[in-house]
Each structure stands twice: as C-alpha cells, then as structure tokens.
PDB file of C-alpha atoms and ligand atoms in Angstrom:
ATOM      1  CA  MET A   1       0.005   0.003   0.001  1.00  0.00           C
ATOM      2  CA  SER A   2       1.371   3.416  -0.846  1.00  0.00           C
ATOM      3  CA  LEU A   3      -0.164   5.241   2.143  1.00  0.00           C
ATOM      4  CA  THR A   4      -1.279   3.986   5.512  1.00  0.00           C
ATOM      5  CA  ILE A   5      -3.759   6.220   7.326  1.00  0.00           C
ATOM      6  CA  ALA A   6      -4.604   5.986  11.038  1.00  0.00           C
ATOM      7  CA  ILE A   7      -8.203   6.787  11.899  1.00  0.00           C
ATOM      8  CA  PRO A   8      -9.497   7.108  15.464  1.00  0.00           C
ATOM      9  CA  LYS A   9     -12.394   5.039  16.732  1.00  0.00           C
ATOM     10  CA  GLY A  10     -15.252   6.671  18.614  1.00  0.00           C
ATOM     11  CA  ARG A  11     -16.953  10.005  18.258  1.00  0.00           C
ATOM     12  CA  LEU A  12     -14.215  11.803  16.304  1.00  0.00           C
ATOM     13  CA  GLY A  13     -13.629   8.666  14.230  1.00  0.00           C
ATOM     14  CA  SER A  14     -17.239   8.477  13.065  1.00  0.00           C
ATOM     15  CA  GLN A  15     -17.077  12.094  11.871  1.00  0.00           C
ATOM     16  CA  ALA A  16     -13.714  11.497  10.216  1.00  0.00           C
ATOM     17  CA  ILE A  17     -14.902   8.344   8.434  1.00  0.00           C
ATOM     18  CA  GLU A  18     -18.015  10.111   7.199  1.00  0.00           C
ATOM     19  CA  MET A  19     -15.800  12.860   5.798  1.00  0.00           C
ATOM     20  CA  LEU A  20     -13.378  10.421   4.160  1.00  0.00           C
ATOM     21  CA  LYS A  21     -16.297   8.603   2.498  1.00  0.00           C
ATOM     22  CA  ALA A  22     -17.680  11.924   1.240  1.00  0.00           C
ATOM     23  CA  ALA A  23     -14.225  12.717  -0.094  1.00  0.00           C
ATOM     24  CA  GLY A  24     -14.339   9.428  -1.978  1.00  0.00           C
ATOM     25  CA  ILE A  25     -11.400   7.811  -0.177  1.00  0.00           C
ATOM     26  CA  GLY A  26     -12.987   5.906   2.693  1.00  0.00           C
ATOM     27  CA  GLU A  27     -15.427   3.619   0.912  1.00  0.00           C
ATOM     28  CA  SER A  28     -13.673   0.472   2.126  1.00  0.00           C
ATOM     29  CA  ILE A  29     -14.084   1.369   5.819  1.00  0.00           C
ATOM     30  CA  ASP A  30     -16.862  -0.518   7.552  1.00  0.00           C
ATOM     31  CA  GLU A  31     -17.227   0.872  11.057  1.00  0.00           C
ATOM     32  CA  LYS A  32     -19.782  -1.741  12.040  1.00  0.00           C
ATOM     33  CA  SER A  33     -17.528  -4.703  11.358  1.00  0.00           C
ATOM     34  CA  ARG A  34     -14.962  -5.785  13.924  1.00  0.00           C
ATOM     35  CA  LYS A  35     -12.183  -5.431  11.382  1.00  0.00           C
ATOM     36  CA  LEU A  36      -9.465  -2.891  12.160  1.00  0.00           C
ATOM     37  CA  VAL A  37      -7.687  -2.657   8.830  1.00  0.00           C
ATOM     38  CA  PHE A  38      -9.345  -1.708   5.530  1.00  0.00           C
ATOM     39  CA  ASP A  39      -7.610  -1.601   2.176  1.00  0.00           C
ATOM     40  CA  ASP A  40      -8.593   0.572  -0.744  1.00  0.00           C
ATOM     41  CA  GLU A  41      -6.848  -1.368  -3.503  1.00  0.00           C
ATOM     42  CA  GLN A  42      -7.746   1.108  -6.211  1.00  0.00           C
ATOM     43  CA  ARG A  43      -6.229   4.105  -4.483  1.00  0.00           C
ATOM     44  CA  ASN A  44      -3.483   2.118  -2.802  1.00  0.00           C
ATOM     45  CA  LEU A  45      -4.559   3.182   0.672  1.00  0.00           C
ATOM     46  CA  ARG A  46      -4.665   1.279   3.922  1.00  0.00           C
ATOM     47  CA  PHE A  47      -6.816   2.529   6.786  1.00  0.00           C
ATOM     48  CA  MET A  48      -6.205   1.423  10.382  1.00  0.00           C
ATOM     49  CA  LEU A  49      -8.812   2.004  13.093  1.00  0.00           C
ATOM     50  CA  LEU A  50      -7.043   2.816  16.362  1.00  0.00           C
ATOM     51  CA  LYS A  51      -7.813   4.071  19.793  1.00  0.00           C
ATOM     52  CA  ASN A  52      -7.646   7.857  19.867  1.00  0.00           C
ATOM     53  CA  SER A  53      -4.672   7.890  22.183  1.00  0.00           C
ATOM     54  CA  ASP A  54      -2.652   5.475  19.996  1.00  0.00           C
ATOM     55  CA  ILE A  55      -2.844   7.384  16.695  1.00  0.00           C
ATOM     56  CA  ILE A  56       0.214   9.500  17.512  1.00  0.00           C
ATOM     57  CA  THR A  57       2.300   6.459  18.485  1.00  0.00           C
ATOM     58  CA  TYR A  58       1.575   4.768  15.140  1.00  0.00           C
ATOM     59  CA  VAL A  59       2.296   7.918  13.136  1.00  0.00           C
ATOM     60  CA  GLU A  60       5.400   8.867  15.080  1.00  0.00           C
ATOM     61  CA  ASN A  61       6.834   5.394  14.514  1.00  0.00           C
ATOM     62  CA  GLY A  62       5.967   5.405  10.829  1.00  0.00           C
ATOM     63  CA  VAL A  63       3.654   2.425  10.972  1.00  0.00           C
ATOM     64  CA  ALA A  64       1.034   4.877   9.737  1.00  0.00           C
ATOM     65  CA  ASP A  65       2.162   7.595   7.303  1.00  0.00           C
ATOM     66  CA  ILE A  66      -0.582   9.989   8.286  1.00  0.00           C
ATOM     67  CA  GLY A  67      -3.403  10.071  10.789  1.00  0.00           C
ATOM     68  CA  ILE A  68      -6.310  12.064  12.139  1.00  0.00           C
ATOM     69  CA  SER A  69      -5.821  13.023  15.756  1.00  0.00           C
ATOM     70  CA  GLY A  70      -7.352  15.474  18.176  1.00  0.00           C
ATOM     71  CA  LYS A  71      -5.132  18.420  19.089  1.00  0.00           C
ATOM     72  CA  ASP A  72      -5.665  17.330  22.715  1.00  0.00           C
ATOM     73  CA  MET A  73      -3.642  14.169  22.121  1.00  0.00           C
ATOM     74  CA  ILE A  74      -0.968  16.067  20.191  1.00  0.00           C
ATOM     75  CA  MET A  75      -0.495  18.560  23.029  1.00  0.00           C
ATOM     76  CA  GLU A  76      -0.408  15.834  25.630  1.00  0.00           C
ATOM     77  CA  ASN A  77       2.223  13.749  23.834  1.00  0.00           C
ATOM     78  CA  SER A  78       4.467  16.458  22.335  1.00  0.00           C
ATOM     79  CA  ALA A  79       5.249  13.984  19.556  1.00  0.00           C
ATOM     80  CA  ASP A  80       7.833  14.327  16.802  1.00  0.00           C
ATOM     81  CA  ILE A  81       5.343  14.577  13.940  1.00  0.00           C
ATOM     82  CA  TYR A  82       4.103  17.227  11.520  1.00  0.00           C
ATOM     83  CA  GLU A  83       0.709  18.859  11.993  1.00  0.00           C
ATOM     84  CA  LEU A  84      -0.235  19.303   8.346  1.00  0.00           C
ATOM     85  CA  TYR A  85      -3.842  20.342   8.329  1.00  0.00           C
ATOM     86  CA  LYS A  86      -6.169  21.757  10.982  1.00  0.00           C
ATOM     87  CA  MET A  87      -9.629  20.312  10.452  1.00  0.00           C
ATOM     88  CA  ASN A  88     -13.046  21.777  11.169  1.00  0.00           C
ATOM     89  CA  ILE A  89     -14.301  18.567  12.794  1.00  0.00           C
ATOM     90  CA  GLY A  90     -13.710  17.513  16.390  1.00  0.00           C
ATOM     91  CA  LYS A  91     -14.185  21.063  17.668  1.00  0.00           C
ATOM     92  CA  CYS A  92     -14.209  21.211  21.433  1.00  0.00           C
ATOM     93  CA  LYS A  93     -12.090  22.588  24.258  1.00  0.00           C
ATOM     94  CA  ILE A  94     -10.055  21.420  27.206  1.00  0.00           C
ATOM     95  CA  SER A  95     -11.341  23.009  30.372  1.00  0.00           C
ATOM     96  CA  VAL A  96     -10.952  22.979  34.120  1.00  0.00           C
ATOM     97  CA  ALA A  97     -14.269  21.979  35.635  1.00  0.00           C
ATOM     98  CA  GLY A  98     -15.643  21.098  39.036  1.00  0.00           C
ATOM     99  CA  ILE A  99     -18.760  20.927  41.139  1.00  0.00           C
ATOM    100  CA  LYS A 100     -21.149  23.764  40.294  1.00  0.00           C
ATOM    101  CA  GLY A 101     -20.642  26.768  42.537  1.00  0.00           C
ATOM    102  CA  LYS A 102     -17.585  25.302  44.254  1.00  0.00           C
ATOM    103  CA  LYS A 103     -14.722  26.928  42.411  1.00  0.00           C
ATOM    104  CA  ILE A 104     -11.666  26.855  44.660  1.00  0.00           C
ATOM    105  CA  PHE A 105      -8.382  28.381  43.582  1.00  0.00           C
ATOM    106  CA  LYS A 106      -6.025  29.338  46.372  1.00  0.00           C
ATOM    107  CA  ASP A 107      -2.351  29.930  45.665  1.00  0.00           C
ATOM    108  CA  ASP A 108      -1.175  28.206  48.778  1.00  0.00           C
ATOM    109  CA  THR A 109      -3.188  24.971  48.536  1.00  0.00           C
ATOM    110  CA  ILE A 110      -2.476  21.990  46.393  1.00  0.00           C
ATOM    111  CA  ILE A 111      -5.416  21.323  44.098  1.00  0.00           C
ATOM    112  CA  LYS A 112      -6.189  17.706  43.207  1.00  0.00           C
ATOM    113  CA  VAL A 113      -6.712  17.443  39.452  1.00  0.00           C
ATOM    114  CA  ALA A 114      -8.252  14.325  37.887  1.00  0.00           C
ATOM    115  CA  THR A 115      -7.510  14.007  34.172  1.00  0.00           C
ATOM    116  CA  LYS A 116      -6.470  11.831  31.274  1.00  0.00           C
ATOM    117  CA  PHE A 117      -4.231  14.761  30.193  1.00  0.00           C
ATOM    118  CA  PRO A 118      -1.622  15.002  32.965  1.00  0.00           C
ATOM    119  CA  GLU A 119       1.059  16.782  30.907  1.00  0.00           C
ATOM    120  CA  THR A 120      -1.394  19.372  29.594  1.00  0.00           C
ATOM    121  CA  ALA A 121      -2.770  19.964  33.067  1.00  0.00           C
ATOM    122  CA  LYS A 122       0.718  20.293  34.594  1.00  0.00           C
ATOM    123  CA  LYS A 123       1.799  22.778  31.932  1.00  0.00           C
ATOM    124  CA  TYR A 124      -1.337  24.872  32.387  1.00  0.00           C
ATOM    125  CA  PHE A 125      -1.280  25.066  36.188  1.00  0.00           C
ATOM    126  CA  ASN A 126       2.509  25.541  36.267  1.00  0.00           C
ATOM    127  CA  SER A 127       2.160  28.614  34.062  1.00  0.00           C
ATOM    128  CA  LYS A 128      -0.352  29.991  36.574  1.00  0.00           C
ATOM    129  CA  GLY A 129       1.867  29.176  39.536  1.00  0.00           C
ATOM    130  CA  GLN A 130      -0.790  26.880  40.955  1.00  0.00           C
ATOM    131  CA  LYS A 131       0.399  23.826  42.834  1.00  0.00           C
ATOM    132  CA  ILE A 132      -1.433  20.634  41.896  1.00  0.00           C
ATOM    133  CA  LYS A 133      -1.498  16.918  42.430  1.00  0.00           C
ATOM    134  CA  ILE A 134      -2.389  14.924  39.323  1.00  0.00           C
ATOM    135  CA  ILE A 135      -4.759  11.974  39.573  1.00  0.00           C
ATOM    136  CA  LYS A 136      -4.467  10.095  36.284  1.00  0.00           C
ATOM    137  CA  LEU A 137      -7.723   8.547  35.076  1.00  0.00           C
ATOM    138  CA  ASN A 138      -8.655   6.948  31.756  1.00  0.00           C
ATOM    139  CA  GLY A 139     -12.331   7.837  31.444  1.00  0.00           C
ATOM    140  CA  SER A 140     -15.505   9.012  33.166  1.00  0.00           C
ATOM    141  CA  ILE A 141     -13.378  11.808  34.644  1.00  0.00           C
ATOM    142  CA  GLU A 142     -16.484  13.665  35.697  1.00  0.00           C
ATOM    143  CA  LEU A 143     -17.032  11.252  38.540  1.00  0.00           C
ATOM    144  CA  ALA A 144     -13.831  12.212  40.363  1.00  0.00           C
ATOM    145  CA  PRO A 145     -14.983  15.439  42.043  1.00  0.00           C
ATOM    146  CA  ILE A 146     -18.391  14.005  42.792  1.00  0.00           C
ATOM    147  CA  LEU A 147     -16.871  11.096  44.658  1.00  0.00           C
ATOM    148  CA  GLY A 148     -14.246  13.234  46.372  1.00  0.00           C
ATOM    149  CA  LEU A 149     -11.312  11.788  44.464  1.00  0.00           C
ATOM    150  CA  SER A 150     -10.313  15.247  43.181  1.00  0.00           C
ATOM    151  CA  ASP A 151     -11.081  18.948  43.571  1.00  0.00           C
ATOM    152  CA  VAL A 152     -11.347  19.637  39.841  1.00  0.00           C
ATOM    153  CA  ILE A 153     -11.026  17.849  36.515  1.00  0.00           C
ATOM    154  CA  VAL A 154      -9.207  18.767  33.327  1.00  0.00           C
ATOM    155  CA  ASP A 155     -11.155  17.268  30.466  1.00  0.00           C
ATOM    156  CA  ILE A 156     -12.660  17.718  27.027  1.00  0.00           C
ATOM    157  CA  VAL A 157     -15.866  19.714  26.863  1.00  0.00           C
ATOM    158  CA  GLU A 158     -17.818  19.514  23.623  1.00  0.00           C
ATOM    159  CA  THR A 159     -21.551  20.095  24.133  1.00  0.00           C
ATOM    160  CA  GLY A 160     -21.192  20.450  27.906  1.00  0.00           C
ATOM    161  CA  ASN A 161     -23.853  17.772  28.388  1.00  0.00           C
ATOM    162  CA  THR A 162     -21.644  15.425  30.430  1.00  0.00           C
ATOM    163  CA  LEU A 163     -20.702  18.220  32.872  1.00  0.00           C
ATOM    164  CA  LYS A 164     -24.306  19.344  33.200  1.00  0.00           C
ATOM    165  CA  ALA A 165     -25.657  15.829  33.691  1.00  0.00           C
ATOM    166  CA  ASN A 166     -23.230  15.335  36.565  1.00  0.00           C
ATOM    167  CA  GLY A 167     -23.742  18.654  38.336  1.00  0.00           C
ATOM    168  CA  LEU A 168     -20.411  20.146  37.230  1.00  0.00           C
ATOM    169  CA  GLU A 169     -19.519  23.398  35.461  1.00  0.00           C
ATOM    170  CA  VAL A 170     -16.569  24.869  33.601  1.00  0.00           C
ATOM    171  CA  PHE A 171     -14.313  26.931  35.897  1.00  0.00           C
ATOM    172  CA  GLU A 172     -11.795  27.960  33.208  1.00  0.00           C
ATOM    173  CA  ASP A 173     -11.312  27.229  29.529  1.00  0.00           C
ATOM    174  CA  MET A 174      -7.774  26.133  28.804  1.00  0.00           C
ATOM    175  CA  TYR A 175      -7.240  25.386  25.085  1.00  0.00           C
ATOM    176  CA  PRO A 176      -9.432  25.175  21.971  1.00  0.00           C
ATOM    177  CA  ILE A 177      -9.239  21.794  20.231  1.00  0.00           C
ATOM    178  CA  THR A 178      -9.897  20.523  16.722  1.00  0.00           C
ATOM    179  CA  ALA A 179      -8.928  17.436  14.776  1.00  0.00           C
ATOM    180  CA  MET A 180      -5.637  17.622  12.850  1.00  0.00           C
ATOM    181  CA  VAL A 181      -4.180  15.671   9.978  1.00  0.00           C
ATOM    182  CA  ILE A 182      -0.718  14.639  11.188  1.00  0.00           C
ATOM    183  CA  SER A 183       2.143  13.019   9.359  1.00  0.00           C
ATOM    184  CA  ASN A 184       5.206  10.949  10.060  1.00  0.00           C
ATOM    185  CA  LYS A 185       8.277  13.092   9.280  1.00  0.00           C
ATOM    186  CA  ILE A 186      10.047  10.558   7.067  1.00  0.00           C
ATOM    187  CA  SER A 187       6.817   9.682   5.251  1.00  0.00           C
ATOM    188  CA  TYR A 188       6.362  13.358   4.496  1.00  0.00           C
ATOM    189  CA  LYS A 189       9.806  13.489   2.964  1.00  0.00           C
ATOM    190  CA  PHE A 190       9.385  10.447   0.702  1.00  0.00           C
ATOM    191  CA  LYS A 191       5.613  10.374   0.067  1.00  0.00           C
ATOM    192  CA  ARG A 192       4.939  14.074  -0.024  1.00  0.00           C
ATOM    193  CA  LYS A 193       3.009  13.978  -3.307  1.00  0.00           C
ATOM    194  CA  GLU A 194       0.651  11.197  -2.135  1.00  0.00           C
ATOM    195  CA  ILE A 195       0.131  12.858   1.248  1.00  0.00           C
ATOM    196  CA  LYS A 196      -0.616  16.235  -0.315  1.00  0.00           C
ATOM    197  CA  GLU A 197      -3.145  14.628  -2.674  1.00  0.00           C
ATOM    198  CA  ILE A 198      -5.014  13.015   0.213  1.00  0.00           C
ATOM    199  CA  ILE A 199      -4.982  16.192   2.265  1.00  0.00           C
ATOM    200  CA  GLU A 200      -6.362  18.115  -0.695  1.00  0.00           C
ATOM    201  CA  LEU A 201      -9.285  15.685  -0.954  1.00  0.00           C
ATOM    202  CA  ILE A 202      -9.875  15.951   2.789  1.00  0.00           C
ATOM    203  CA  ARG A 203      -9.633  19.738   2.711  1.00  0.00           C
ATOM    204  CA  LYS A 204     -12.358  20.036   0.048  1.00  0.00           C
ATOM    205  CA  GLU A 205     -14.793  18.123   2.280  1.00  0.00           C
ATOM    206  CA  ASP A 206     -13.576  19.638   5.545  1.00  0.00           C
ATOM    207  CA  GLU A 207     -14.192  23.179   4.339  1.00  0.00           C
ATOM    208  CA  LYS A 208     -17.896  22.388   4.269  1.00  0.00           C
ATOM    209  CA  TYR A 209     -17.768  22.024   8.043  1.00  0.00           C
ATOM    210  CA  GLY A 210     -16.057  25.419   8.511  1.00  0.00           C
TER     211      GLY A 210
HETATM  212  C1  LIG B 301     -15.519  12.835  26.442  1.00  0.00           C
HETATM  213  C2  LIG B 301     -14.922  13.803  27.440  1.00  0.00           C
HETATM  214  C3  LIG B 301     -16.098  14.297  28.208  1.00  0.00           C
HETATM  215  C4  LIG B 301     -17.211  14.306  27.172  1.00  0.00           C
HETATM  216  C5  LIG B 301     -17.397  15.695  26.643  1.00  0.00           C
HETATM  217  O1  LIG B 301     -15.720  11.624  27.080  1.00  0.00           O
HETATM  218  O2  LIG B 301     -13.990  13.128  28.270  1.00  0.00           O
HETATM  219  O3  LIG B 301     -16.437  13.411  29.230  1.00  0.00           O
HETATM  220  O4  LIG B 301     -16.761  13.447  26.090  1.00  0.00           O
HETATM  221  O5  LIG B 301     -18.459  15.777  25.721  1.00  0.00           O
HETATM  222  P1  LIG B 301     -19.753  16.648  26.011  1.00  0.00           P
HETATM  223  O6  LIG B 301     -19.323  17.999  26.491  1.00  0.00           O
HETATM  224  O7  LIG B 301     -20.414  16.706  24.648  1.00  0.00           O
HETATM  225  O8  LIG B 301     -20.617  15.967  26.993  1.00  0.00           O
HETATM  226  P2  LIG B 301     -15.987  10.295  26.296  1.00  0.00           P
HETATM  227  O9  LIG B 301     -17.427  10.216  25.936  1.00  0.00           O
HETATM  228  O10 LIG B 301     -15.037  10.199  25.174  1.00  0.00           O
HETATM  229  O11 LIG B 301     -15.735   9.162  27.378  1.00  0.00           O
HETATM  230  P3  LIG B 301     -14.541   8.903  28.421  1.00  0.00           P
HETATM  231  O12 LIG B 301     -14.212  10.185  29.090  1.00  0.00           O
HETATM  232  O13 LIG B 301     -15.121   7.911  29.385  1.00  0.00           O
HETATM  233  O14 LIG B 301     -13.400   8.363  27.635  1.00  0.00           O
HETATM  234 MG1  LIG B 302     -15.628  11.591  29.353  1.00  0.00          MG
END
C-alpha cells in the first residue's frame, strides 16, 4: 500500500470516516464490522482504526504515514510529527471543571486534578503558579470530584452535556481543540506527493464544516 492512514475510533472517528467517505477515499471502511484494517486497492490506501490515544504512536513510529488526531492528544504527547492540516471537525475545548458553585483556587493549597491529560494539566497550572497533584484517570473523569477523588477535573468539553448531567460546570477554559491531519516526518519526505493529494481531498470536504 502506498499510504497507511490511522483513523481514530469513537466520536471523532465516526465524523472522520463520514468525511473520508464523502471525499471518496474511505469507501472500504466498515465501522460496524470488527475489522481494524481496511484496504482501498484502487487508491493504494490502507486505513487502520485505532484508539484515539494510540494514533500518535503509530504515526510517530511510521507504521502509519498519516493520521487524524485530536489536538488534545498532540499537546499531551508532544510527539515528533508534523501537523499538516487543521480540520473543522472535532471542535471542542479542554477546560478545568468542578462541582457547580464550588470553584476553589487558592495559591497556597495543592489542588487535586483528575484528568487523562496529565502533561497538559501540569503545563497549564505551572504557568499559573498553581500547585497541583495529578490523579491520572482513563475515562468518566467527571465522577472524580463528585466522589471526592479530586477537587477539579481537566477534560474535554464539547456540548457540555456530560458536565451538566453530573452537576459540574466549567471553571476555566484552557485550550481550543480541533482534529488535525498529522504526518510521520520521514513519510512526509518520501511520500509528499501522495500525502498532499489526500490532504487536498480531505480539505475540500472539511471546508464544508467550517
Ligand atoms: C468525552 C470527554 C467528556 C465528554 C465531553 O468523554 O472526556 O467526558 O466526552 O463531551 P460533552 O461535552 O459533549 O458531553 P468520552 O465520551 O469520550 O468518554 P470517556 O471520558 O469515558 O473516555
Ligand atoms: Mg468523558
């Protein structure tokens, strides 16, 4: 296969796959099957469905030439990859949130922060001079303050529905997020033409979401 493309599973993945299909390059992908690799023989493309947090690892190591990843994962991993195209899908933000009406920020206390983005959280609170203790979780972060595991959370907010449904609110917005097309550095050197062609097809569809 001339190009291997890493696609995330889940919410962002569904949007990305829909876009690829509309762009005429994702026809072979069947999200409902349990298969994880799909070949487009005609276009010489191989698609791999991966967990969101693994896309960067595959691209950085060159197992995938390009991939679609949320900016949240890129920030968290500070990977040695190129960010080639900022997409209009996957728009959300990373925010500090906690129990509604209970915002506590005191310089001299150590705030307990539950998150799946420890590096991003550290960087953010460091820059504010706020001391924190990270509690690393892998999902359902919103439960942490409710159950007393943490004071606040650092997590993705898209519609805000999850926060609301759990009695939480945004205390501070940290960073805006979108999906990005990323590339392995060596792939970009040797397969630049193919990569640019694919990005051009994606861009034409993506602009409709702008
Ligand atoms: C993500 C994120 C928030 C929620 C935000 O969780 O971690 O919990 O979506 O979306 P909303 O603002 O539209 O409600 P996800 O559903 O991916 O599950 P997880 O945290 O358990 O991995
Ligand atoms: Mg969640």
